[in-house]
mmCIF file of N, CA and C in Angstrom:
data_model
loop_
_atom_site.group_PDB
_atom_site.id
_atom_site.type_symbol
_atom_site.label_atom_id
_atom_site.label_comp_id
_atom_site.label_asym_id
_atom_site.label_seq_id
_atom_site.Cartn_x
_atom_site.Cartn_y
_atom_site.Cartn_z
ATOM 1 N N MET W 1190 -19.363 -29.889 44.690
ATOM 2 C CA MET W 1190 -19.147 -29.704 46.103
ATOM 3 C C MET W 1190 -18.208 -28.517 46.290
ATOM 4 N N SER W 1191 -18.561 -27.631 47.145
ATOM 5 C CA SER W 1191 -17.749 -26.434 47.337
ATOM 6 C C SER W 1191 -16.643 -26.684 48.340
ATOM 7 N N ASN W 1192 -15.604 -25.921 48.183
ATOM 8 C CA ASN W 1192 -14.464 -25.972 49.087
ATOM 9 C C ASN W 1192 -14.879 -25.292 50.389
ATOM 10 N N PRO W 1193 -14.625 -25.894 51.544
ATOM 11 C CA PRO W 1193 -15.050 -25.277 52.809
ATOM 12 C C PRO W 1193 -14.372 -23.943 53.080
ATOM 13 N N VAL W 1194 -13.254 -23.660 52.398
ATOM 14 C CA VAL W 1194 -12.549 -22.405 52.594
ATOM 15 C C VAL W 1194 -13.227 -21.272 51.814
ATOM 16 N N ASP W 1195 -13.792 -21.602 50.647
ATOM 17 C CA ASP W 1195 -14.444 -20.591 49.810
ATOM 18 C C ASP W 1195 -15.779 -20.180 50.411
ATOM 19 N N PRO W 1196 -16.074 -18.887 50.430
ATOM 20 C CA PRO W 1196 -17.392 -18.462 50.902
ATOM 21 C C PRO W 1196 -18.454 -18.884 49.900
ATOM 22 N N PRO W 1197 -19.659 -19.125 50.341
ATOM 23 C CA PRO W 1197 -20.712 -19.510 49.406
ATOM 24 C C PRO W 1197 -21.021 -18.358 48.455
ATOM 25 N N PHE W 1198 -21.347 -18.726 47.222
ATOM 26 C CA PHE W 1198 -21.686 -17.725 46.227
ATOM 27 C C PHE W 1198 -23.112 -17.243 46.470
ATOM 28 N N GLU W 1199 -23.272 -15.959 46.657
ATOM 29 C CA GLU W 1199 -24.585 -15.381 46.867
ATOM 30 C C GLU W 1199 -24.782 -14.282 45.832
ATOM 31 N N PRO W 1200 -25.591 -14.553 44.800
ATOM 32 C CA PRO W 1200 -25.792 -13.532 43.762
ATOM 33 C C PRO W 1200 -26.516 -12.315 44.318
ATOM 34 N N GLN W 1201 -26.236 -11.191 43.727
ATOM 35 C CA GLN W 1201 -26.948 -9.970 44.077
ATOM 36 C C GLN W 1201 -28.386 -10.083 43.574
ATOM 37 N N HIS W 1202 -29.189 -9.122 43.896
ATOM 38 C CA HIS W 1202 -30.585 -9.125 43.457
ATOM 39 C C HIS W 1202 -30.644 -9.170 41.927
ATOM 40 N N VAL W 1203 -31.266 -10.190 41.382
ATOM 41 C CA VAL W 1203 -31.331 -10.380 39.934
ATOM 42 C C VAL W 1203 -32.789 -10.407 39.519
ATOM 43 N N VAL W 1204 -33.113 -9.664 38.476
ATOM 44 C CA VAL W 1204 -34.464 -9.665 37.940
ATOM 45 C C VAL W 1204 -34.386 -10.142 36.497
ATOM 46 N N GLY W 1205 -35.020 -11.233 36.178
ATOM 47 C CA GLY W 1205 -35.018 -11.726 34.802
ATOM 48 C C GLY W 1205 -33.677 -12.330 34.428
ATOM 49 N N ILE W 1206 -33.479 -12.469 33.128
ATOM 50 C CA ILE W 1206 -32.248 -13.047 32.605
ATOM 51 C C ILE W 1206 -31.246 -11.924 32.388
ATOM 52 N N VAL W 1207 -30.053 -12.125 32.868
ATOM 53 C CA VAL W 1207 -28.999 -11.125 32.721
ATOM 54 C C VAL W 1207 -28.078 -11.589 31.602
ATOM 55 N N ARG W 1208 -27.902 -10.754 30.583
ATOM 56 C CA ARG W 1208 -27.002 -11.058 29.480
ATOM 57 C C ARG W 1208 -25.727 -10.261 29.693
ATOM 58 N N VAL W 1209 -24.622 -10.963 29.755
ATOM 59 C CA VAL W 1209 -23.339 -10.285 29.897
ATOM 60 C C VAL W 1209 -22.851 -9.964 28.491
ATOM 61 N N PRO W 1210 -22.760 -8.675 28.155
ATOM 62 C CA PRO W 1210 -22.364 -8.318 26.796
ATOM 63 C C PRO W 1210 -20.890 -8.594 26.556
ATOM 64 N N ALA W 1211 -20.565 -8.796 25.286
ATOM 65 C CA ALA W 1211 -19.170 -8.978 24.888
ATOM 66 C C ALA W 1211 -18.475 -7.627 24.935
ATOM 67 N N PRO W 1212 -17.161 -7.636 25.022
ATOM 68 C CA PRO W 1212 -16.449 -6.350 25.012
ATOM 69 C C PRO W 1212 -16.562 -5.693 23.643
ATOM 70 N N PRO W 1213 -16.431 -4.378 23.587
ATOM 71 C CA PRO W 1213 -16.471 -3.692 22.304
ATOM 72 C C PRO W 1213 -15.270 -4.062 21.449
ATOM 73 N N LEU W 1214 -15.336 -3.759 20.153
ATOM 74 C CA LEU W 1214 -14.220 -4.010 19.249
ATOM 75 C C LEU W 1214 -13.003 -3.218 19.698
ATOM 76 N N GLN W 1215 -11.858 -3.776 19.448
ATOM 77 C CA GLN W 1215 -10.615 -3.075 19.732
ATOM 78 C C GLN W 1215 -10.343 -2.090 18.599
ATOM 79 N N SER W 1216 -9.570 -1.101 18.868
ATOM 80 C CA SER W 1216 -9.234 -0.123 17.831
ATOM 81 C C SER W 1216 -7.725 -0.012 17.727
ATOM 82 N N PRO W 1217 -7.114 -0.382 16.639
ATOM 83 C CA PRO W 1217 -7.693 -1.022 15.454
ATOM 84 C C PRO W 1217 -8.066 -2.481 15.749
ATOM 85 N N PRO W 1218 -8.866 -3.080 14.865
ATOM 86 C CA PRO W 1218 -9.304 -4.450 15.110
ATOM 87 C C PRO W 1218 -8.118 -5.405 15.268
ATOM 88 N N LEU W 1219 -8.306 -6.405 16.110
ATOM 89 C CA LEU W 1219 -7.265 -7.386 16.344
ATOM 90 C C LEU W 1219 -7.181 -8.385 15.201
ATOM 91 N N GLN W 1220 -6.011 -8.934 14.982
ATOM 92 C CA GLN W 1220 -5.777 -10.026 14.040
ATOM 93 C C GLN W 1220 -6.302 -9.729 12.647
ATOM 94 N N GLY W 1221 -6.203 -8.496 12.211
ATOM 95 C CA GLY W 1221 -6.607 -8.161 10.845
ATOM 96 C C GLY W 1221 -8.076 -8.356 10.568
ATOM 97 N N PHE W 1222 -8.903 -8.253 11.585
ATOM 98 C CA PHE W 1222 -10.340 -8.470 11.410
ATOM 99 C C PHE W 1222 -10.977 -7.194 10.882
ATOM 100 N N TRP W 1223 -10.936 -7.023 9.591
ATOM 101 C CA TRP W 1223 -11.475 -5.848 8.918
ATOM 102 C C TRP W 1223 -12.581 -6.288 7.977
ATOM 103 N N PRO W 1224 -13.487 -5.391 7.634
ATOM 104 C CA PRO W 1224 -14.446 -5.736 6.592
ATOM 105 C C PRO W 1224 -13.714 -5.879 5.252
ATOM 106 N N LEU W 1225 -14.247 -6.721 4.380
ATOM 107 C CA LEU W 1225 -13.621 -7.009 3.088
ATOM 108 C C LEU W 1225 -14.313 -6.246 1.969
ATOM 109 N N ARG W 1226 -13.509 -5.694 1.072
ATOM 110 C CA ARG W 1226 -14.055 -5.012 -0.100
ATOM 111 C C ARG W 1226 -14.104 -5.991 -1.266
ATOM 112 N N THR W 1227 -15.294 -6.159 -1.823
ATOM 113 C CA THR W 1227 -15.462 -6.968 -3.028
ATOM 114 C C THR W 1227 -16.393 -6.214 -3.957
ATOM 115 N N ALA W 1228 -16.331 -6.527 -5.236
ATOM 116 C CA ALA W 1228 -17.192 -5.851 -6.213
ATOM 117 C C ALA W 1228 -18.652 -6.262 -6.036
ATOM 118 N N THR W 1229 -18.876 -7.491 -5.628
ATOM 119 C CA THR W 1229 -20.248 -7.986 -5.432
ATOM 120 C C THR W 1229 -20.270 -8.892 -4.207
ATOM 121 N N GLY W 1230 -21.450 -9.279 -3.818
ATOM 122 C CA GLY W 1230 -21.598 -10.211 -2.704
ATOM 123 C C GLY W 1230 -21.602 -9.518 -1.350
ATOM 124 N N HIS W 1231 -21.724 -10.347 -0.341
ATOM 125 C CA HIS W 1231 -21.816 -9.850 1.039
ATOM 126 C C HIS W 1231 -20.857 -10.644 1.932
ATOM 127 N N PRO W 1232 -19.536 -10.434 1.791
ATOM 128 C CA PRO W 1232 -18.591 -11.213 2.593
ATOM 129 C C PRO W 1232 -18.419 -10.714 4.023
ATOM 130 N N ASN W 1233 -19.127 -9.658 4.405
ATOM 131 C CA ASN W 1233 -18.883 -9.023 5.700
ATOM 132 C C ASN W 1233 -19.830 -9.440 6.809
ATOM 133 N N ARG W 1234 -20.631 -10.447 6.595
ATOM 134 C CA ARG W 1234 -21.550 -10.880 7.653
ATOM 135 C C ARG W 1234 -20.831 -11.266 8.939
ATOM 136 N N PRO W 1235 -19.702 -11.996 8.871
ATOM 137 C CA PRO W 1235 -19.000 -12.311 10.126
ATOM 138 C C PRO W 1235 -18.504 -11.049 10.845
ATOM 139 N N PHE W 1236 -17.985 -10.085 10.103
ATOM 140 C CA PHE W 1236 -17.522 -8.839 10.709
ATOM 141 C C PHE W 1236 -18.692 -8.099 11.363
ATOM 142 N N VAL W 1237 -19.787 -7.960 10.628
ATOM 143 C CA VAL W 1237 -20.953 -7.228 11.127
ATOM 144 C C VAL W 1237 -21.519 -7.898 12.371
ATOM 145 N N SER W 1238 -21.560 -9.219 12.385
ATOM 146 C CA SER W 1238 -22.143 -9.914 13.543
ATOM 147 C C SER W 1238 -21.302 -9.740 14.806
ATOM 148 N N GLU W 1239 -20.012 -9.451 14.658
ATOM 149 C CA GLU W 1239 -19.148 -9.223 15.815
ATOM 150 C C GLU W 1239 -19.256 -7.797 16.363
ATOM 151 N N CYS W 1240 -19.776 -6.900 15.578
ATOM 152 C CA CYS W 1240 -19.862 -5.494 15.985
ATOM 153 C C CYS W 1240 -21.025 -5.257 16.938
ATOM 154 N N PHE W 1241 -20.856 -4.354 17.858
ATOM 155 C CA PHE W 1241 -21.899 -3.839 18.752
ATOM 156 C C PHE W 1241 -22.428 -4.871 19.745
ATOM 157 N N GLN W 1242 -21.677 -5.908 20.023
ATOM 158 C CA GLN W 1242 -22.143 -6.916 20.972
ATOM 159 C C GLN W 1242 -22.201 -6.390 22.398
ATOM 160 N N HIS W 1243 -21.564 -5.273 22.651
ATOM 161 C CA HIS W 1243 -21.584 -4.671 23.986
ATOM 162 C C HIS W 1243 -22.824 -3.810 24.207
ATOM 163 N N LEU W 1244 -23.640 -3.631 23.164
ATOM 164 C CA LEU W 1244 -24.860 -2.821 23.262
ATOM 165 C C LEU W 1244 -26.069 -3.716 23.497
ATOM 166 N N PHE W 1245 -27.170 -3.104 23.909
ATOM 167 C CA PHE W 1245 -28.410 -3.857 24.065
ATOM 168 C C PHE W 1245 -28.865 -4.389 22.709
ATOM 169 N N ASN W 1246 -29.553 -5.519 22.729
ATOM 170 C CA ASN W 1246 -29.923 -6.238 21.514
ATOM 171 C C ASN W 1246 -30.581 -5.383 20.434
ATOM 172 N N GLU W 1247 -31.619 -4.642 20.787
ATOM 173 C CA GLU W 1247 -32.336 -3.868 19.771
ATOM 174 C C GLU W 1247 -31.436 -2.818 19.126
ATOM 175 N N GLU W 1248 -30.660 -2.107 19.934
ATOM 176 C CA GLU W 1248 -29.755 -1.085 19.406
ATOM 177 C C GLU W 1248 -28.649 -1.727 18.584
ATOM 178 N N ALA W 1249 -28.115 -2.834 19.062
ATOM 179 C CA ALA W 1249 -27.053 -3.527 18.327
ATOM 180 C C ALA W 1249 -27.554 -3.982 16.963
ATOM 181 N N GLN W 1250 -28.744 -4.554 16.922
ATOM 182 C CA GLN W 1250 -29.294 -5.031 15.646
ATOM 183 C C GLN W 1250 -29.565 -3.875 14.695
ATOM 184 N N ARG W 1251 -30.041 -2.767 15.218
ATOM 185 C CA ARG W 1251 -30.285 -1.584 14.386
ATOM 186 C C ARG W 1251 -28.978 -1.094 13.761
ATOM 187 N N LEU W 1252 -27.919 -1.013 14.564
ATOM 188 C CA LEU W 1252 -26.642 -0.548 14.045
ATOM 189 C C LEU W 1252 -26.019 -1.559 13.086
ATOM 190 N N ARG W 1253 -26.211 -2.851 13.326
ATOM 191 C CA ARG W 1253 -25.700 -3.868 12.392
ATOM 192 C C ARG W 1253 -26.392 -3.756 11.038
ATOM 193 N N THR W 1254 -27.683 -3.489 11.057
ATOM 194 C CA THR W 1254 -28.418 -3.326 9.800
ATOM 195 C C THR W 1254 -27.888 -2.122 9.024
ATOM 196 N N ILE W 1255 -27.675 -1.020 9.712
ATOM 197 C CA ILE W 1255 -27.137 0.178 9.066
ATOM 198 C C ILE W 1255 -25.716 -0.095 8.562
ATOM 199 N N LEU W 1256 -24.900 -0.752 9.381
ATOM 200 C CA LEU W 1256 -23.531 -1.068 8.983
ATOM 201 C C LEU W 1256 -23.516 -1.948 7.733
ATOM 202 N N SER W 1257 -24.410 -2.917 7.658
ATOM 203 C CA SER W 1257 -24.488 -3.768 6.464
ATOM 204 C C SER W 1257 -24.747 -2.931 5.220
ATOM 205 N N GLY W 1258 -25.636 -1.944 5.344
ATOM 206 C CA GLY W 1258 -25.915 -1.054 4.225
ATOM 207 C C GLY W 1258 -24.703 -0.223 3.833
ATOM 208 N N VAL W 1259 -23.963 0.258 4.833
ATOM 209 C CA VAL W 1259 -22.747 1.037 4.560
ATOM 210 C C VAL W 1259 -21.733 0.170 3.821
ATOM 211 N N LEU W 1260 -21.512 -1.052 4.310
ATOM 212 C CA LEU W 1260 -20.516 -1.926 3.704
ATOM 213 C C LEU W 1260 -20.944 -2.457 2.347
ATOM 214 N N ASP W 1261 -22.219 -2.331 2.028
ATOM 215 C CA ASP W 1261 -22.731 -2.749 0.720
ATOM 216 C C ASP W 1261 -22.814 -1.579 -0.255
ATOM 217 N N SER W 1262 -22.504 -0.378 0.213
ATOM 218 C CA SER W 1262 -22.623 0.804 -0.649
ATOM 219 C C SER W 1262 -21.450 0.886 -1.623
ATOM 220 N N GLN W 1263 -21.686 1.516 -2.748
ATOM 221 C CA GLN W 1263 -20.656 1.634 -3.776
ATOM 222 C C GLN W 1263 -19.477 2.482 -3.317
ATOM 223 N N TRP W 1264 -19.743 3.560 -2.595
ATOM 224 C CA TRP W 1264 -18.640 4.408 -2.141
ATOM 225 C C TRP W 1264 -17.701 3.655 -1.219
ATOM 226 N N TRP W 1265 -18.273 2.732 -0.365
ATOM 227 C CA TRP W 1265 -17.406 1.970 0.523
ATOM 228 C C TRP W 1265 -16.626 0.925 -0.278
ATOM 229 N N ARG W 1266 -17.305 0.254 -1.185
ATOM 230 C CA ARG W 1266 -16.621 -0.756 -2.010
ATOM 231 C C ARG W 1266 -15.488 -0.129 -2.822
ATOM 232 N N ASP W 1267 -15.681 1.123 -3.253
ATOM 233 C CA ASP W 1267 -14.657 1.829 -4.029
ATOM 234 C C ASP W 1267 -13.621 2.518 -3.144
ATOM 235 N N ASN W 1268 -13.795 2.453 -1.833
ATOM 236 C CA ASN W 1268 -12.922 3.128 -0.865
ATOM 237 C C ASN W 1268 -12.835 4.624 -1.164
ATOM 238 N N SER W 1269 -13.995 5.223 -1.357
ATOM 239 C CA SER W 1269 -14.071 6.641 -1.707
ATOM 240 C C SER W 1269 -14.991 7.367 -0.725
ATOM 241 N N PHE W 1270 -14.457 7.669 0.454
ATOM 242 C CA PHE W 1270 -15.255 8.327 1.484
ATOM 243 C C PHE W 1270 -15.752 9.692 1.014
ATOM 244 N N ALA W 1271 -15.029 10.326 0.094
ATOM 245 C CA ALA W 1271 -15.457 11.623 -0.439
ATOM 246 C C ALA W 1271 -16.799 11.511 -1.152
ATOM 247 N N ASP W 1272 -17.128 10.330 -1.664
ATOM 248 C CA ASP W 1272 -18.407 10.122 -2.364
ATOM 249 C C ASP W 1272 -19.537 9.676 -1.433
ATOM 250 N N ALA W 1273 -19.231 9.506 -0.161
ATOM 251 C CA ALA W 1273 -20.251 9.055 0.798
ATOM 252 C C ALA W 1273 -21.254 10.172 1.068
ATOM 253 N N PRO W 1274 -22.505 9.805 1.352
ATOM 254 C CA PRO W 1274 -23.476 10.823 1.739
ATOM 255 C C PRO W 1274 -23.018 11.563 2.997
ATOM 256 N N ALA W 1275 -23.362 12.817 3.087
ATOM 257 C CA ALA W 1275 -22.986 13.621 4.257
ATOM 258 C C ALA W 1275 -23.515 12.960 5.530
ATOM 259 N N ALA W 1276 -22.707 12.929 6.541
ATOM 260 C CA ALA W 1276 -23.075 12.440 7.877
ATOM 261 C C ALA W 1276 -23.490 10.967 7.894
ATOM 262 N N VAL W 1277 -23.050 10.176 6.923
ATOM 263 C CA VAL W 1277 -23.461 8.775 6.852
ATOM 264 C C VAL W 1277 -22.982 7.962 8.063
ATOM 265 N N LEU W 1278 -21.883 8.346 8.668
ATOM 266 C CA LEU W 1278 -21.361 7.585 9.812
ATOM 267 C C LEU W 1278 -21.790 8.159 11.159
ATOM 268 N N ASP W 1279 -22.522 9.263 11.142
ATOM 269 C CA ASP W 1279 -22.936 9.903 12.395
ATOM 270 C C ASP W 1279 -23.812 9.010 13.263
ATOM 271 N N VAL W 1280 -24.499 8.066 12.665
ATOM 272 C CA VAL W 1280 -25.370 7.172 13.433
ATOM 273 C C VAL W 1280 -24.552 6.298 14.395
ATOM 274 N N PHE W 1281 -23.266 6.132 14.117
ATOM 275 C CA PHE W 1281 -22.407 5.321 14.969
ATOM 276 C C PHE W 1281 -21.718 6.133 16.056
ATOM 277 N N VAL W 1282 -22.100 7.405 16.189
ATOM 278 C CA VAL W 1282 -21.577 8.291 17.230
ATOM 279 C C VAL W 1282 -22.665 8.495 18.272
ATOM 280 N N HIS W 1283 -22.307 8.307 19.533
ATOM 281 C CA HIS W 1283 -23.261 8.515 20.624
ATOM 282 C C HIS W 1283 -22.794 9.710 21.447
ATOM 283 N N ARG W 1284 -23.668 10.681 21.621
ATOM 284 C CA ARG W 1284 -23.339 11.861 22.429
ATOM 285 C C ARG W 1284 -23.566 11.543 23.896
ATOM 286 N N LEU W 1285 -22.544 11.745 24.681
ATOM 287 C CA LEU W 1285 -22.653 11.495 26.117
ATOM 288 C C LEU W 1285 -23.356 12.667 26.783
ATOM 289 N N THR W 1286 -24.281 12.377 27.646
ATOM 290 C CA THR W 1286 -24.966 13.434 28.379
ATOM 291 C C THR W 1286 -24.346 13.542 29.757
ATOM 292 N N GLY W 1287 -24.382 14.700 30.298
ATOM 293 C CA GLY W 1287 -23.839 14.903 31.630
ATOM 294 C C GLY W 1287 -22.374 15.254 31.624
ATOM 295 N N ARG W 1288 -21.539 14.320 31.226
ATOM 296 C CA ARG W 1288 -20.101 14.565 31.283
ATOM 297 C C ARG W 1288 -19.520 15.078 29.979
ATOM 298 N N GLY W 1289 -20.293 15.096 28.912
ATOM 299 C CA GLY W 1289 -19.822 15.600 27.628
ATOM 300 C C GLY W 1289 -18.982 14.588 26.884
ATOM 301 N N GLY W 1290 -18.771 14.851 25.629
ATOM 302 C CA GLY W 1290 -17.976 13.964 24.795
ATOM 303 C C GLY W 1290 -18.848 13.136 23.872
ATOM 304 N N TYR W 1291 -18.177 12.385 23.030
ATOM 305 C CA TYR W 1291 -18.836 11.575 22.019
ATOM 306 C C TYR W 1291 -18.193 10.197 22.001
ATOM 307 N N THR W 1292 -19.021 9.170 21.880
ATOM 308 C CA THR W 1292 -18.535 7.799 21.936
ATOM 309 C C THR W 1292 -18.646 7.139 20.576
ATOM 310 N N CYS W 1293 -17.590 6.439 20.180
ATOM 311 C CA CYS W 1293 -17.624 5.564 19.008
ATOM 312 C C CYS W 1293 -18.390 4.307 19.419
ATOM 313 N N GLN W 1294 -19.433 3.973 18.686
ATOM 314 C CA GLN W 1294 -20.249 2.813 19.055
ATOM 315 C C GLN W 1294 -19.545 1.493 18.772
ATOM 316 N N PHE W 1295 -18.463 1.505 17.993
ATOM 317 C CA PHE W 1295 -17.725 0.275 17.726
ATOM 318 C C PHE W 1295 -16.869 -0.139 18.924
ATOM 319 N N CYS W 1296 -16.141 0.826 19.513
ATOM 320 C CA CYS W 1296 -15.181 0.479 20.568
ATOM 321 C C CYS W 1296 -15.466 1.159 21.904
ATOM 322 N N SER W 1297 -16.479 1.998 21.964
ATOM 323 C CA SER W 1297 -16.828 2.760 23.163
ATOM 324 C C SER W 1297 -15.764 3.779 23.549
ATOM 325 N N GLY W 1298 -14.889 4.101 22.604
ATOM 326 C CA GLY W 1298 -13.889 5.131 22.851
ATOM 327 C C GLY W 1298 -14.548 6.493 22.986
ATOM 328 N N ILE W 1299 -14.097 7.283 23.936
ATOM 329 C CA ILE W 1299 -14.672 8.608 24.181
ATOM 330 C C ILE W 1299 -13.799 9.654 23.508
ATOM 331 N N HIS W 1300 -14.448 10.557 22.780
ATOM 332 C CA HIS W 1300 -13.758 11.588 22.015
ATOM 333 C C HIS W 1300 -14.329 12.954 22.366
ATOM 334 N N ALA W 1301 -13.515 13.979 22.210
ATOM 335 C CA ALA W 1301 -13.937 15.336 22.558
ATOM 336 C C ALA W 1301 -14.883 15.932 21.524
ATOM 337 N N THR W 1302 -14.752 15.511 20.265
ATOM 338 C CA THR W 1302 -15.581 16.086 19.198
ATOM 339 C C THR W 1302 -16.237 14.974 18.387
ATOM 340 N N PRO W 1303 -17.353 15.297 17.728
ATOM 341 C CA PRO W 1303 -17.981 14.300 16.865
ATOM 342 C C PRO W 1303 -17.056 13.894 15.716
ATOM 343 N N ARG W 1304 -16.277 14.843 15.211
ATOM 344 C CA ARG W 1304 -15.339 14.555 14.117
ATOM 345 C C ARG W 1304 -14.317 13.501 14.542
ATOM 346 N N ALA W 1305 -13.803 13.615 15.757
ATOM 347 C CA ALA W 1305 -12.844 12.631 16.260
ATOM 348 C C ALA W 1305 -13.498 11.253 16.383
ATOM 349 N N ALA W 1306 -14.757 11.207 16.799
ATOM 350 C CA ALA W 1306 -15.475 9.935 16.894
ATOM 351 C C ALA W 1306 -15.678 9.325 15.514
ATOM 352 N N VAL W 1307 -16.010 10.149 14.522
ATOM 353 C CA VAL W 1307 -16.177 9.655 13.148
ATOM 354 C C VAL W 1307 -14.846 9.135 12.616
ATOM 355 N N ASP W 1308 -13.759 9.801 12.928
ATOM 356 C CA ASP W 1308 -12.438 9.312 12.507
ATOM 357 C C ASP W 1308 -12.147 7.943 13.116
ATOM 358 N N CYS W 1309 -12.550 7.743 14.356
ATOM 359 C CA CYS W 1309 -12.394 6.448 15.016
ATOM 360 C C CYS W 1309 -13.225 5.396 14.280
ATOM 361 N N ILE W 1310 -14.451 5.740 13.948
ATOM 362 C CA ILE W 1310 -15.339 4.822 13.224
ATOM 363 C C ILE W 1310 -14.744 4.468 11.876
ATOM 364 N N ARG W 1311 -14.202 5.453 11.185
ATOM 365 C CA ARG W 1311 -13.571 5.204 9.890
ATOM 366 C C ARG W 1311 -12.440 4.187 10.029
ATOM 367 N N GLY W 1312 -11.725 4.234 11.152
ATOM 368 C CA GLY W 1312 -10.679 3.258 11.395
ATOM 369 C C GLY W 1312 -11.204 1.850 11.537
ATOM 370 N N HIS W 1313 -12.382 1.702 12.112
ATOM 371 C CA HIS W 1313 -12.965 0.369 12.294
ATOM 372 C C HIS W 1313 -13.442 -0.240 10.992
ATOM 373 N N ILE W 1314 -13.920 0.593 10.079
ATOM 374 C CA ILE W 1314 -14.441 0.035 8.820
ATOM 375 C C ILE W 1314 -13.483 0.278 7.660
ATOM 376 N N ASN W 1315 -12.273 0.751 7.963
ATOM 377 C CA ASN W 1315 -11.213 0.867 6.969
ATOM 378 C C ASN W 1315 -11.614 1.745 5.784
ATOM 379 N N VAL W 1316 -12.030 2.956 6.093
ATOM 380 C CA VAL W 1316 -12.354 3.907 5.010
ATOM 381 C C VAL W 1316 -11.799 5.276 5.338
#
């Protein structure tokens, strides 16, 4: 039963099911929520599943799949970014059209250069 003082709730025009996305990851991650380095295994599924929830499903799943591969790579496990393939993290950078700049897909932070966005991404995955 609604309170007579409150106006009735009238939703705006809605088409289909509306999914309210989760906020992007904080930079740096809150409460020590970092991916874990291990010699074997896949301990990062919880971390990966929390990433990109603010993006549309298909794009989020695509980036999670790529992120899983990055976190499973030997260079990441060894914490040796110098051994990483060239431009391996560029997929997590989104170029803004119209207003310029580059966005980190982890936290939606806007950066002036792609290099600054990659540095932000490196902070999220601790490399």
